[in-house]
Amino acid sequence: MSVKALYDYEFPSMDRAKLFGEDLLVYVHWEGNPIFCSAVCFRVPKTMPFGEFVTSFVVPWAESDPDFDHEAMKHWRIFDELLDVADNKSLADLGIGHKALLTFAG
Amino acid sequence: MSIESPRAAAWKKLPLKERYALLTRDLDWEPSYIDREQLYPFTRYEGIKVHDWDGWQDPFRLTVDAYCKYQAEKDRRLYAVLDGFAQGQGHLTLSDASYLNSIKLFIQGVTPLEYAAHRHFAFLARHLEGPGPRFAALCQSIDELRHTQTQIHTISNYNKYYSGFHSWSKMHDRVWYLAIPKSFFDDAMSAGPFEFLIAISFSFEYLLTNLLFVPFMSGASFNGDTPTMSFGFSAQSDESRHMTLGLEAIKFLLEQDEDNVPIIQDWVDKWFWRAYRLSGLVAAMMDYMLPKPVMSWKEAFELYFEDQMLGGLFPDLDFYGIRPPRHVDDAIAEKEHLSHQVYKILHNFSSVAAFTTKTPDHVHLDWLSEQYPGTFDIYYRPTWEKHQRIEAGGGRMFVRGLPQQCQVCQLAISFTEQDDRRKISFRRSEFRGETFHTCSDGCKWIFDREPEKYVQAWLPVHQILKGDCGGPAIPDVLAWYGIQTGDNGEYNGSPDEQFWRAWHDPSLRHGE
């Protein structure tokens, strides 16, 4: 089913990948930690290595919880699939696309 | 002795029904130099069939002169209360300054919806084909404008003494949590006139009004806010007229043609879930933001929705072939969780809101444990106790980052799975090669039904990350939101809390 309208109803998506240029929107969810109400949303360069993404984006956010332990981060997943992370591989190389949802356990 | 003209004498003798007919429906005319389709271009494309617009019943039989007389009288009474409260420093008799956070949410989130309703009912007053519904829409349009004005006047008194009341109109258009009510109403206003009637008149004003609007008025009455309570009384007779319009609208459309039934059912399904998700903010307010709570969200939901609507209204609508809304069972299953999950969002992010939050103290936690005996101690109390520990050590946990939002309801994706209440329910759809995230089966269903519409959603978090909200850093965004220091953050230690204590404890006043 689609929108009923008096004219051709055709509009571009507000947050399409193109508008973010060389960057991506990426969501990160700390599974099983209810002190965070939800996953977080970052804008990051596609070419950023995963290790740098974790230290410069994910860790400062996760440190909002004083019990956060960087060493304990494990079991990375992208949507429902396992994500075989490597610190030196870029987000694009790991197959992380626009508006992907990453999950880890801590 | 006065002499009445024969016309005036005859006029007086007219029975109400005839007088009403002359002053409303009989003023209508058939177009002669253009056809009806040109005069009323919006009443066909939604697929709704109306055969007899005169089948619309007006239970109130109001005329413009009578309407104005009643409203003027109500305004006089309301403004007398407002003056008395202001002159007697009534704000000092509130239960606590933290109560006003719920009123900040109200003026930022609800008052602009009244204005939006005023605009759109004016549109319906022009574009519905029958004079009966046009007149009903006209009265409601004027009501909504009056509500906007009386709410502004009622609440403006608090702006003299408390933070967060100053830029609500701008905030409504810009701030993340206000995108929840704004996007709800924008969704309705950008639909056709019949869908708007089912969305606003039926789902919002009839089905869920006791969970969306009334709790603010009851909260006011329990917490010493006489002006807001008086505003509520002043709006009560209007609201009952609006509820009747909502019920009349759905019955009229269902009676006109059998083909209307599946279309209406679809709208009831969609707008129940939209309004229910919006009610999450009210749930959080009821359980967490009232120093003197009225009743828990769960109790209100059972009484006003399960008993009155599912038990009373829907058996009546069954006669027309309308069944209870799709996903209603998900809402019922969530009644022990909704308020806690939504308040967690507000508590995590009040650093960037125009109200303050606080961690519930032990007395409050005990009340919540009592109200939610099967779930609160298992799922929510431990997290609040962790917040208490953090705060006992001098900290206050706010999330340093921006939340993932639902493409439809625009709440943070914070709800959990029915079979595992610790697991966030992530739903996603692919449309034109792009991923869209939703918070529930209800919101995903709404997205998948009209993806072309929801891909245009103005999601506050994505907009900030695009750089379209004043700049890249949080202080830029707060400035663009119109949020000033002291509006946001933690309640304890906030200007509102400090002033309140000083006003009630002369020893804390400086220079006296």
Coordinates of C-alpha atoms in Angstrom, one line a residue:
Chain A
M1 CA 0.0 0.0 0.0
S2 CA 1.2 3.5 -0.6
V3 CA 0.2 7.0 0.2
K4 CA -3.1 8.3 -1.2
A5 CA -2.6 11.7 -2.6
L6 CA -4.0 14.1 -5.2
Y7 CA -0.7 14.2 -7.0
D8 CA 2.4 12.1 -7.6
Y9 CA 3.7 11.4 -4.2
E10 CA 7.5 11.2 -4.7
F11 CA 10.0 12.6 -2.2
P12 CA 13.6 11.7 -1.4
S13 CA 14.5 10.3 2.0
M14 CA 15.5 12.9 4.5
D15 CA 18.6 11.0 5.7
R16 CA 19.8 9.2 2.6
A17 CA 23.5 8.2 2.5
K18 CA 24.4 10.8 -0.1
L19 CA 23.7 13.7 2.2
F20 CA 26.4 12.4 4.6
G21 CA 29.1 12.4 1.9
E22 CA 32.1 10.3 3.0
D23 CA 30.5 9.6 6.4
L24 CA 28.0 7.1 7.7
L25 CA 25.4 7.1 10.4
V26 CA 26.1 4.1 12.7
Y27 CA 24.2 3.0 15.7
V28 CA 25.9 1.2 18.6
H29 CA 24.0 -0.7 21.3
W30 CA 25.4 -2.0 24.6
E31 CA 23.4 -5.1 25.0
G32 CA 21.9 -5.8 28.4
N33 CA 22.9 -2.5 30.0
P34 CA 19.7 -0.8 31.1
I35 CA 21.4 2.4 32.3
F36 CA 21.4 3.4 28.6
C37 CA 17.9 3.8 27.4
S38 CA 18.8 3.1 23.8
A39 CA 21.5 2.7 21.3
V40 CA 23.6 5.7 20.4
C41 CA 23.9 7.3 16.9
F42 CA 27.3 8.5 15.5
R43 CA 28.4 10.1 12.3
V44 CA 31.7 8.6 11.3
P45 CA 34.0 8.5 8.2
K46 CA 33.6 5.2 6.2
T47 CA 37.3 4.9 6.1
M48 CA 37.9 5.2 9.8
P49 CA 39.6 2.0 11.2
F50 CA 37.4 0.1 13.6
G51 CA 39.8 0.4 16.5
E52 CA 39.9 4.2 16.2
F53 CA 36.1 4.2 15.9
V54 CA 35.9 2.3 19.2
T55 CA 38.4 4.5 21.1
S56 CA 37.2 7.9 19.8
F57 CA 33.5 7.3 19.5
V58 CA 32.2 4.3 21.4
V59 CA 34.3 4.5 24.5
P60 CA 33.6 8.1 25.4
W61 CA 29.9 7.3 25.1
A62 CA 30.1 4.0 27.0
E63 CA 32.0 5.8 29.8
S64 CA 28.8 7.7 30.6
D65 CA 28.4 4.5 32.7
P66 CA 31.1 4.7 35.4
D67 CA 31.2 0.8 35.5
F68 CA 32.3 0.6 31.9
D69 CA 35.3 -1.6 31.3
H70 CA 37.0 -1.2 27.9
E71 CA 38.6 -4.7 28.1
A72 CA 35.2 -6.4 28.6
M73 CA 33.8 -5.3 25.3
K74 CA 33.1 -8.4 23.2
H75 CA 30.7 -10.3 20.9
W76 CA 30.3 -7.6 18.3
R77 CA 27.4 -8.1 15.9
I78 CA 26.0 -6.2 13.0
F79 CA 22.2 -6.4 13.0
D80 CA 21.7 -10.1 13.8
E81 CA 25.0 -11.4 12.4
L82 CA 28.3 -11.9 14.1
L83 CA 30.8 -9.2 13.2
D84 CA 34.4 -10.3 12.9
V85 CA 36.1 -7.1 14.1
A86 CA 39.7 -6.1 13.3
D87 CA 41.0 -2.8 14.7
N88 CA 42.9 -1.9 11.5
K89 CA 40.1 -2.6 9.1
S90 CA 37.9 0.3 8.1
L91 CA 34.2 0.4 8.8
A92 CA 33.5 0.1 5.0
D93 CA 35.9 -2.9 4.8
L94 CA 34.0 -4.6 7.6
G95 CA 30.7 -4.2 5.7
I96 CA 29.3 -1.5 8.0
G97 CA 26.9 0.6 5.9
H98 CA 24.7 3.6 6.4
K99 CA 22.5 3.3 9.4
A100 CA 23.9 -0.1 10.4
L101 CA 23.2 -1.3 14.0
L102 CA 26.2 -2.6 15.9
T103 CA 25.8 -4.4 19.2
F104 CA 28.3 -5.5 21.8
A105 CA 28.2 -7.1 25.2
G106 CA 30.2 -5.6 28.1
Chain B
M1 CA -42.6 49.4 28.1
S2 CA -40.9 48.3 24.9
I3 CA -42.4 47.5 21.6
E4 CA -41.1 44.5 19.8
S5 CA -41.2 44.2 16.1
P6 CA -43.4 41.4 14.8
R7 CA -40.3 39.7 13.3
A8 CA -38.5 39.7 16.7
A9 CA -41.6 38.2 18.4
A10 CA -41.8 35.4 15.8
W11 CA -38.0 34.8 16.2
K12 CA -38.3 34.3 19.9
K13 CA -41.0 31.7 19.4
L14 CA -38.9 29.5 17.2
P15 CA -38.1 26.2 18.9
L16 CA -34.4 25.5 19.4
K17 CA -34.2 22.9 16.6
E18 CA -35.6 25.2 14.0
R19 CA -33.6 28.1 15.1
Y20 CA -30.5 26.0 14.9
A21 CA -31.4 24.8 11.4
L22 CA -32.0 28.3 10.2
L23 CA -28.7 29.6 11.6
T24 CA -26.5 26.7 10.5
R25 CA -27.6 24.2 7.9
D26 CA -30.0 26.4 6.1
L27 CA -27.2 28.9 5.4
D28 CA -25.7 26.3 3.1
W29 CA -26.3 26.4 -0.6
E30 CA -25.8 24.3 -3.7
P31 CA -23.0 25.6 -6.0
S32 CA -24.4 26.6 -9.4
Y33 CA -21.5 27.9 -11.5
I34 CA -18.9 25.3 -10.5
D35 CA -19.5 21.6 -9.6
R36 CA -19.2 20.1 -6.1
E37 CA -15.9 18.4 -6.9
Q38 CA -14.3 21.7 -7.6
L39 CA -15.8 23.3 -4.5
Y40 CA -14.7 20.4 -2.3
P41 CA -11.6 18.9 -3.9
F42 CA -10.4 16.9 -0.9
T43 CA -13.4 14.7 0.0
R44 CA -12.9 11.9 -2.6
Y45 CA -9.3 10.8 -3.0
E46 CA -9.1 8.9 0.3
G47 CA -11.7 6.4 -1.0
I48 CA -14.3 7.3 1.6
K49 CA -17.8 7.3 0.1
V50 CA -20.5 9.7 1.5
H51 CA -23.9 9.5 0.1
D52 CA -25.9 11.8 2.4
W53 CA -24.1 14.6 4.2
D54 CA -27.3 15.4 6.0
G55 CA -27.0 12.1 7.8
W56 CA -24.6 13.9 10.1
Q57 CA -26.2 14.4 13.5
D58 CA -25.4 17.4 15.7
P59 CA -26.1 16.5 19.3
F60 CA -25.2 20.0 20.6
R61 CA -27.3 22.2 18.3
L62 CA -25.1 25.1 19.0
T63 CA -25.4 28.5 17.2
V64 CA -22.7 31.1 16.9
D65 CA -24.3 33.5 19.3
A66 CA -24.9 30.8 22.0
Y67 CA -21.4 29.5 21.5
C68 CA -19.8 32.9 22.0
K69 CA -21.9 33.6 25.1
Y70 CA -20.9 30.3 26.8
Q71 CA -17.2 30.8 25.9
A72 CA -17.1 34.4 27.2
E73 CA -18.6 33.3 30.5
K74 CA -16.1 30.5 30.9
D75 CA -13.2 32.9 30.1
R76 CA -14.4 35.4 32.7
R77 CA -14.4 32.7 35.4
L78 CA -11.0 31.4 34.3
Y79 CA -9.3 34.8 34.2
A80 CA -10.7 35.6 37.7
V81 CA -8.9 32.5 39.0
L82 CA -5.7 33.4 37.2
D83 CA -5.7 36.9 38.6
G84 CA -6.3 35.6 42.2
F85 CA -3.5 33.0 41.9
A86 CA -1.0 35.5 40.6
Q87 CA -1.9 38.2 43.1
G88 CA -1.7 35.8 46.0
Q89 CA 1.7 34.3 45.0
G90 CA -0.2 31.1 44.5
H91 CA 2.8 29.4 42.9
L92 CA 4.3 29.1 46.4
T93 CA 1.5 26.7 47.3
L94 CA 2.3 24.1 44.7
S95 CA 3.3 20.7 46.0
D96 CA 6.9 21.3 44.9
A97 CA 8.7 23.2 42.2
S98 CA 9.6 19.9 40.4
Y99 CA 5.9 19.5 39.7
L100 CA 6.3 22.3 37.1
N101 CA 8.3 20.0 34.9
S102 CA 5.1 18.3 33.8
I103 CA 3.7 21.8 33.0
K104 CA 6.8 22.6 30.9
L105 CA 6.2 19.4 29.0
F106 CA 2.5 20.5 28.6
I107 CA 3.2 24.0 27.2
Q108 CA 6.0 22.8 25.0
G109 CA 4.4 19.6 23.8
V110 CA 0.6 20.1 24.0
T111 CA -0.2 23.8 23.6
P112 CA 1.3 23.9 20.1
L113 CA -0.9 20.9 19.2
E114 CA -3.9 22.9 20.2
Y115 CA -2.9 25.6 17.8
A116 CA -2.2 23.0 15.0
A117 CA -5.7 21.6 15.7
H118 CA -7.1 25.1 15.4
R119 CA -5.6 25.5 12.0
H120 CA -6.6 22.1 10.7
F121 CA -10.2 22.3 12.0
A122 CA -10.5 25.6 10.2
F123 CA -9.4 23.7 7.1
L124 CA -12.1 21.1 7.7
A125 CA -14.7 23.9 8.3
R126 CA -14.0 25.0 4.8
H127 CA -13.6 21.6 3.1
L128 CA -16.0 19.1 4.5
E129 CA -19.1 18.9 2.2
G130 CA -21.9 18.9 4.7
P131 CA -22.9 22.0 6.6
G132 CA -23.4 20.0 9.9
P133 CA -19.8 18.7 10.1
R134 CA -18.5 22.0 8.7
F135 CA -20.1 23.9 11.6
A136 CA -18.9 21.4 14.1
A137 CA -15.4 21.8 12.8
L138 CA -15.7 25.6 12.9
C139 CA -16.7 25.5 16.6
Q140 CA -13.8 23.1 17.3
S141 CA -11.4 25.3 15.4
I142 CA -12.4 28.3 17.6
D143 CA -12.2 26.2 20.7
E144 CA -8.7 25.1 19.9
L145 CA -7.5 28.7 19.4
R146 CA -9.2 29.6 22.7
H147 CA -7.4 26.7 24.4
T148 CA -4.1 27.8 23.0
Q149 CA -4.6 31.3 24.3
T150 CA -6.0 30.4 27.7
Q151 CA -3.1 27.9 28.2
I152 CA -0.5 30.5 27.4
H153 CA -2.2 32.9 29.8
T154 CA -2.5 30.3 32.5
I155 CA 1.1 29.1 32.3
S156 CA 2.7 32.5 31.6
N157 CA 2.5 33.3 35.3
Y158 CA 5.1 30.5 36.0
N159 CA 7.4 32.0 33.5
K160 CA 8.0 34.9 35.9
Y161 CA 9.5 32.6 38.5
Y162 CA 10.7 29.3 36.9
S163 CA 13.0 28.2 34.1
G164 CA 12.0 26.4 30.9
F165 CA 8.8 28.3 30.1
H166 CA 10.2 31.0 27.8
S167 CA 10.6 29.6 24.3
W168 CA 8.1 26.8 24.0
S169 CA 6.9 27.6 20.5
K170 CA 10.4 27.6 19.0
M171 CA 11.3 24.5 21.1
H172 CA 8.2 22.7 19.8
D173 CA 9.6 23.0 16.3
R174 CA 13.2 22.1 17.1
V175 CA 13.8 20.1 20.3
W176 CA 14.2 16.3 20.1
Y177 CA 11.5 15.1 22.5
L178 CA 9.0 17.6 21.2
A179 CA 9.4 16.0 17.7
I180 CA 7.3 13.2 19.3
P181 CA 4.1 15.3 19.6
K182 CA 5.0 17.5 16.6
S183 CA 5.5 14.6 14.2
F184 CA 2.3 13.0 15.4
F185 CA 0.2 16.0 14.5
D186 CA 2.1 16.7 11.3
D187 CA 1.4 13.2 10.2
A188 CA -2.4 13.8 10.8
M189 CA -2.4 17.3 9.1
S190 CA -0.7 16.0 6.0
A191 CA -3.3 13.2 5.7
G192 CA -6.7 13.7 4.0
P193 CA -9.6 15.3 5.9
F194 CA -11.2 11.9 6.8
E195 CA -8.0 10.4 8.1
F196 CA -7.5 13.5 10.1
L197 CA -11.0 13.1 11.7
I198 CA -10.2 9.5 12.7
A199 CA -6.7 10.5 13.8
I200 CA -7.5 13.5 15.9
S201 CA -11.2 13.6 16.6
F202 CA -11.6 9.8 17.2
S203 CA -8.2 8.4 18.3
F204 CA -6.8 11.4 20.1
E205 CA -9.8 13.1 21.5
Y206 CA -12.1 10.1 22.1
L207 CA -10.1 6.9 22.4
L208 CA -7.1 8.1 24.3
T209 CA -8.1 11.6 25.7
N210 CA -8.2 10.3 29.2
L211 CA -4.6 9.1 28.8
L212 CA -3.3 12.0 26.8
F213 CA -4.9 15.2 28.0
V214 CA -6.8 14.6 31.3
P215 CA -3.7 13.3 33.3
F216 CA -2.2 16.8 33.1
M217 CA -5.3 18.3 34.6
S218 CA -5.6 15.7 37.3
G219 CA -1.9 16.2 38.1
A220 CA -2.6 19.9 38.4
S221 CA -5.5 19.3 40.8
F222 CA -3.4 17.0 43.0
N223 CA -0.4 19.3 43.1
G224 CA -2.0 22.6 43.9
D225 CA -1.9 24.1 40.4
T226 CA -5.3 25.8 40.6
P227 CA -4.8 27.8 37.3
T228 CA -4.1 24.7 35.2
M229 CA -6.9 22.8 36.9
S230 CA -9.3 25.8 36.1
F231 CA -8.2 25.8 32.6
G232 CA -9.1 22.1 32.5
F233 CA -12.6 22.9 33.8
S234 CA -12.9 25.7 31.3
A235 CA -12.0 23.3 28.5
Q236 CA -14.1 20.4 29.8
S237 CA -17.4 21.2 28.0
D238 CA -15.4 21.9 24.7
E239 CA -13.6 18.6 25.1
S240 CA -16.9 16.7 25.6
R241 CA -18.1 18.3 22.4
H242 CA -14.9 17.2 20.6
M243 CA -15.3 13.7 21.9
T244 CA -18.9 13.6 20.6
L245 CA -17.6 14.9 17.3
G246 CA -15.0 12.1 17.2
L247 CA -17.7 9.4 17.9
E248 CA -20.2 11.0 15.5
A249 CA -17.5 11.2 12.8
I250 CA -16.6 7.5 12.9
K251 CA -20.3 6.4 13.1
F252 CA -21.3 8.7 10.3
L253 CA -18.5 7.4 8.0
L254 CA -19.2 3.8 8.8
E255 CA -23.0 4.2 8.2
Q256 CA -22.5 5.9 4.8
D257 CA -21.0 2.9 2.9
E258 CA -19.7 -0.5 3.7
D259 CA -16.6 0.1 1.6
N260 CA -15.6 2.7 4.2
V261 CA -15.2 0.0 6.9
P262 CA -11.8 -1.4 5.9
I263 CA -10.4 2.1 5.3
I264 CA -11.5 3.3 8.7
Q265 CA -10.3 0.1 10.4
D266 CA -6.8 0.7 8.9
W267 CA -6.8 4.3 10.2
V268 CA -8.0 3.1 13.7
D269 CA -5.2 0.6 13.7
K270 CA -2.6 3.2 12.7
W271 CA -3.8 6.1 14.9
F272 CA -4.4 4.0 18.0
W273 CA -0.7 3.0 17.9
R274 CA 0.5 6.5 17.0
A275 CA -1.5 8.0 19.9
Y276 CA -0.5 5.2 22.2
R277 CA 3.2 5.8 21.6
L278 CA 2.7 9.5 22.2
S279 CA 1.0 8.6 25.5
G280 CA 4.4 7.2 26.6
L281 CA 5.4 10.8 27.5
V282 CA 2.3 11.1 29.6
A283 CA 3.0 7.8 31.2
A284 CA 6.4 8.9 32.2
M285 CA 5.0 12.2 33.6
M286 CA 2.3 10.4 35.6
D287 CA 4.7 7.9 37.3
Y288 CA 7.8 10.0 37.7
M289 CA 7.2 13.8 37.4
L290 CA 4.3 14.4 39.9
P291 CA 5.4 15.0 43.5
K292 CA 1.9 13.9 44.4
P293 CA 0.9 11.2 41.9
V294 CA -2.7 10.8 40.9
M295 CA -2.6 7.1 39.9
S296 CA -0.1 5.0 38.2
W297 CA 0.0 4.7 34.4
K298 CA -1.0 1.1 34.6
E299 CA -4.0 1.8 36.7
A300 CA -5.1 4.7 34.3
F301 CA -4.5 2.5 31.3
E302 CA -6.7 -0.3 32.8
L303 CA -9.5 2.0 33.8
Y304 CA -9.6 4.4 30.9
F305 CA -8.5 2.2 28.1
E306 CA -9.1 -1.4 28.8
D307 CA -12.3 -1.0 30.8
Q308 CA -13.9 2.0 29.1
M309 CA -12.7 1.7 25.5
L310 CA -12.0 -2.0 24.9
G311 CA -14.9 -3.0 27.3
G312 CA -17.4 -0.3 26.4
L313 CA -16.7 1.4 23.0
F314 CA -15.4 -1.5 20.9
P315 CA -18.3 -3.9 21.5
D316 CA -20.5 -1.0 20.1
L317 CA -18.3 -0.5 17.1
D318 CA -18.4 -4.3 16.4
F319 CA -21.9 -3.7 15.1
Y320 CA -20.3 -1.7 12.2
G321 CA -17.6 -4.3 11.6
I322 CA -14.9 -2.5 13.5
R323 CA -12.6 -4.6 15.7
P324 CA -10.2 -3.4 18.4
P325 CA -7.0 -1.8 17.0
R326 CA -4.2 -4.0 15.6
H327 CA -1.3 -4.2 18.1
V328 CA -3.6 -3.4 21.0
D329 CA -2.4 -6.5 22.8
D330 CA 1.2 -5.2 22.5
A331 CA 0.1 -2.1 24.4
I332 CA -1.6 -4.1 27.1
A333 CA 1.4 -6.3 27.5
E334 CA 3.5 -3.2 27.8
K335 CA 1.5 -1.4 30.5
E336 CA 3.9 -2.4 33.3
H337 CA 6.9 -1.1 31.3
L338 CA 6.0 1.9 29.3
S339 CA 6.4 4.7 31.9
H340 CA 9.7 3.4 33.2
Q341 CA 11.2 3.0 29.7
V342 CA 10.1 6.5 28.6
Y343 CA 11.2 8.3 31.7
K344 CA 14.6 6.6 31.4
I345 CA 14.9 8.4 28.0
L346 CA 14.1 11.7 29.6
H347 CA 16.4 11.1 32.6
N348 CA 19.3 10.0 30.3
F349 CA 18.9 13.2 28.2
S350 CA 17.4 16.0 30.3
S351 CA 20.9 17.5 29.9
V352 CA 19.6 18.6 26.5
A353 CA 15.9 19.2 27.4
A354 CA 14.0 22.3 28.5
F355 CA 13.0 20.6 31.8
T356 CA 14.9 18.8 34.6
T357 CA 14.7 15.3 35.8
K358 CA 15.8 13.5 39.0
T359 CA 16.3 10.0 40.1
P360 CA 13.4 8.8 42.2
D361 CA 14.1 8.7 45.9
H362 CA 13.4 5.7 48.1
V363 CA 9.9 6.8 49.0
H364 CA 9.1 7.2 45.3
L365 CA 10.8 3.8 44.4
D366 CA 8.6 2.1 47.1
W367 CA 5.5 3.7 45.6
L368 CA 6.5 2.4 42.1
S369 CA 7.3 -1.1 43.6
E370 CA 3.8 -1.1 45.1
Q371 CA 2.1 0.0 41.8
Y372 CA 4.1 -2.5 39.7
P373 CA 4.5 -5.4 42.0
G374 CA 5.4 -8.0 39.4
T375 CA 7.9 -6.1 37.4
F376 CA 9.4 -2.9 38.9
D377 CA 11.8 -4.6 41.4
I378 CA 13.0 -7.0 38.7
Y379 CA 13.6 -4.7 35.8
Y380 CA 13.7 -1.1 36.9
R381 CA 14.5 -0.6 40.6
P382 CA 18.1 -1.9 40.3
T383 CA 18.9 0.7 37.6
W384 CA 17.5 3.6 39.7
E385 CA 19.5 2.4 42.7
K386 CA 22.6 2.4 40.5
H387 CA 21.8 6.0 39.7
Q388 CA 21.4 6.7 43.4
R389 CA 24.8 5.2 44.1
I390 CA 26.4 7.3 41.3
E391 CA 24.8 10.5 42.7
A392 CA 25.8 9.6 46.3
G393 CA 29.3 9.7 45.0
G394 CA 28.8 13.2 43.6
G395 CA 28.0 12.2 40.0
R396 CA 25.0 12.4 37.8
M397 CA 24.8 10.1 34.8
F398 CA 23.7 11.7 31.5
V399 CA 24.4 9.9 28.2
R400 CA 27.2 11.5 26.3
G401 CA 25.9 10.9 22.8
L402 CA 22.7 11.0 20.9
P403 CA 20.0 8.3 20.9
Q404 CA 18.8 6.1 18.0
Q405 CA 15.2 7.2 17.2
C406 CA 12.2 5.4 15.8
Q407 CA 11.5 6.5 12.2
V408 CA 7.7 6.7 13.0
C409 CA 7.0 7.7 16.6
Q410 CA 10.4 9.5 17.0
L411 CA 10.9 8.2 20.5
A412 CA 14.3 6.7 21.3
I413 CA 14.3 3.0 20.5
S414 CA 14.0 2.0 24.1
F415 CA 11.1 -0.5 24.3
T416 CA 11.7 -4.2 25.0
E417 CA 10.5 -7.5 23.7
Q418 CA 7.4 -9.1 25.2
D419 CA 9.2 -12.4 25.7
D420 CA 12.3 -10.8 27.1
R421 CA 11.8 -7.5 28.9
R422 CA 15.6 -7.0 29.1
K423 CA 16.0 -7.0 25.3
I424 CA 15.5 -3.9 23.3
S425 CA 13.0 -4.5 20.4
F426 CA 14.7 -3.4 17.2
R427 CA 12.7 -3.5 14.0
R428 CA 13.9 -2.5 10.6
S429 CA 12.6 -2.1 7.1
E430 CA 14.4 -1.7 3.8
F431 CA 13.0 0.8 1.3
R432 CA 14.6 2.0 -1.9
G433 CA 17.9 0.5 -0.7
E434 CA 17.9 2.3 2.6
T435 CA 17.5 1.0 6.2
F436 CA 14.8 2.4 8.4
H437 CA 14.6 1.6 12.1
T438 CA 11.5 1.4 14.2
C439 CA 10.8 0.6 17.9
S440 CA 8.0 -1.9 17.7
D441 CA 5.8 -4.0 15.5
G442 CA 3.2 -1.2 15.6
C443 CA 5.6 1.5 14.3
K444 CA 7.1 -0.9 11.7
W445 CA 3.6 -1.7 10.4
I446 CA 2.9 2.0 10.1
F447 CA 6.2 2.6 8.3
D448 CA 5.7 -0.3 5.9
R449 CA 2.1 0.8 5.1
E450 CA 3.3 4.2 3.8
P451 CA 7.1 4.2 3.5
E452 CA 7.1 7.2 1.1
K453 CA 5.7 9.3 3.9
Y454 CA 7.9 8.3 6.7
V455 CA 11.2 8.4 4.9
Q456 CA 10.7 12.2 5.0
A457 CA 10.7 12.2 8.8
W458 CA 12.7 15.1 10.4
L459 CA 14.6 13.0 13.0
P460 CA 16.2 15.4 15.4
V461 CA 19.3 13.2 16.0
H462 CA 20.1 12.8 12.3
Q463 CA 19.5 16.5 11.8
I464 CA 22.0 17.4 14.5
L465 CA 24.5 15.1 12.9
K466 CA 23.9 16.7 9.5
G467 CA 24.9 20.0 11.1
D468 CA 21.4 21.5 10.6
C469 CA 20.7 22.4 14.2
G470 CA 22.9 25.3 15.0
G471 CA 26.3 23.7 14.8
P472 CA 28.3 20.5 15.6
A473 CA 28.7 20.8 19.4
I474 CA 26.0 20.4 22.1
P475 CA 26.2 24.1 23.2
D476 CA 25.5 25.2 19.6
V477 CA 22.5 22.9 19.5
L478 CA 21.2 24.1 22.9
A479 CA 21.4 27.7 21.7
W480 CA 19.6 26.8 18.5
Y481 CA 16.9 25.0 20.6
G482 CA 16.5 28.2 22.7
I483 CA 17.5 26.3 25.9
Q484 CA 19.2 28.5 28.5
T485 CA 21.4 27.4 31.4
G486 CA 19.2 26.2 34.2
D487 CA 16.4 25.0 31.9
N488 CA 18.0 21.7 31.5
G489 CA 19.7 18.9 33.4
E490 CA 19.3 17.7 37.0
Y491 CA 16.5 19.0 39.2
N492 CA 18.4 18.9 42.5
G493 CA 20.6 21.9 42.6
S494 CA 18.8 23.6 39.6
P495 CA 17.8 27.2 39.9
D496 CA 14.1 26.1 40.3
E497 CA 15.0 23.9 43.2
Q498 CA 17.3 26.5 44.9
F499 CA 14.8 29.4 44.5
W500 CA 12.0 27.1 45.8
R501 CA 14.0 26.2 48.9
A502 CA 14.9 29.9 49.6
W503 CA 11.3 31.0 49.2
H504 CA 10.2 28.4 51.7
D505 CA 13.1 28.8 54.2
P506 CA 13.7 32.4 55.1
S507 CA 17.1 31.5 56.6
L508 CA 18.3 30.7 53.1
R509 CA 17.5 34.1 51.7
H510 CA 20.4 36.4 51.1
G511 CA 20.3 40.0 52.4
E512 CA 17.4 39.6 54.8

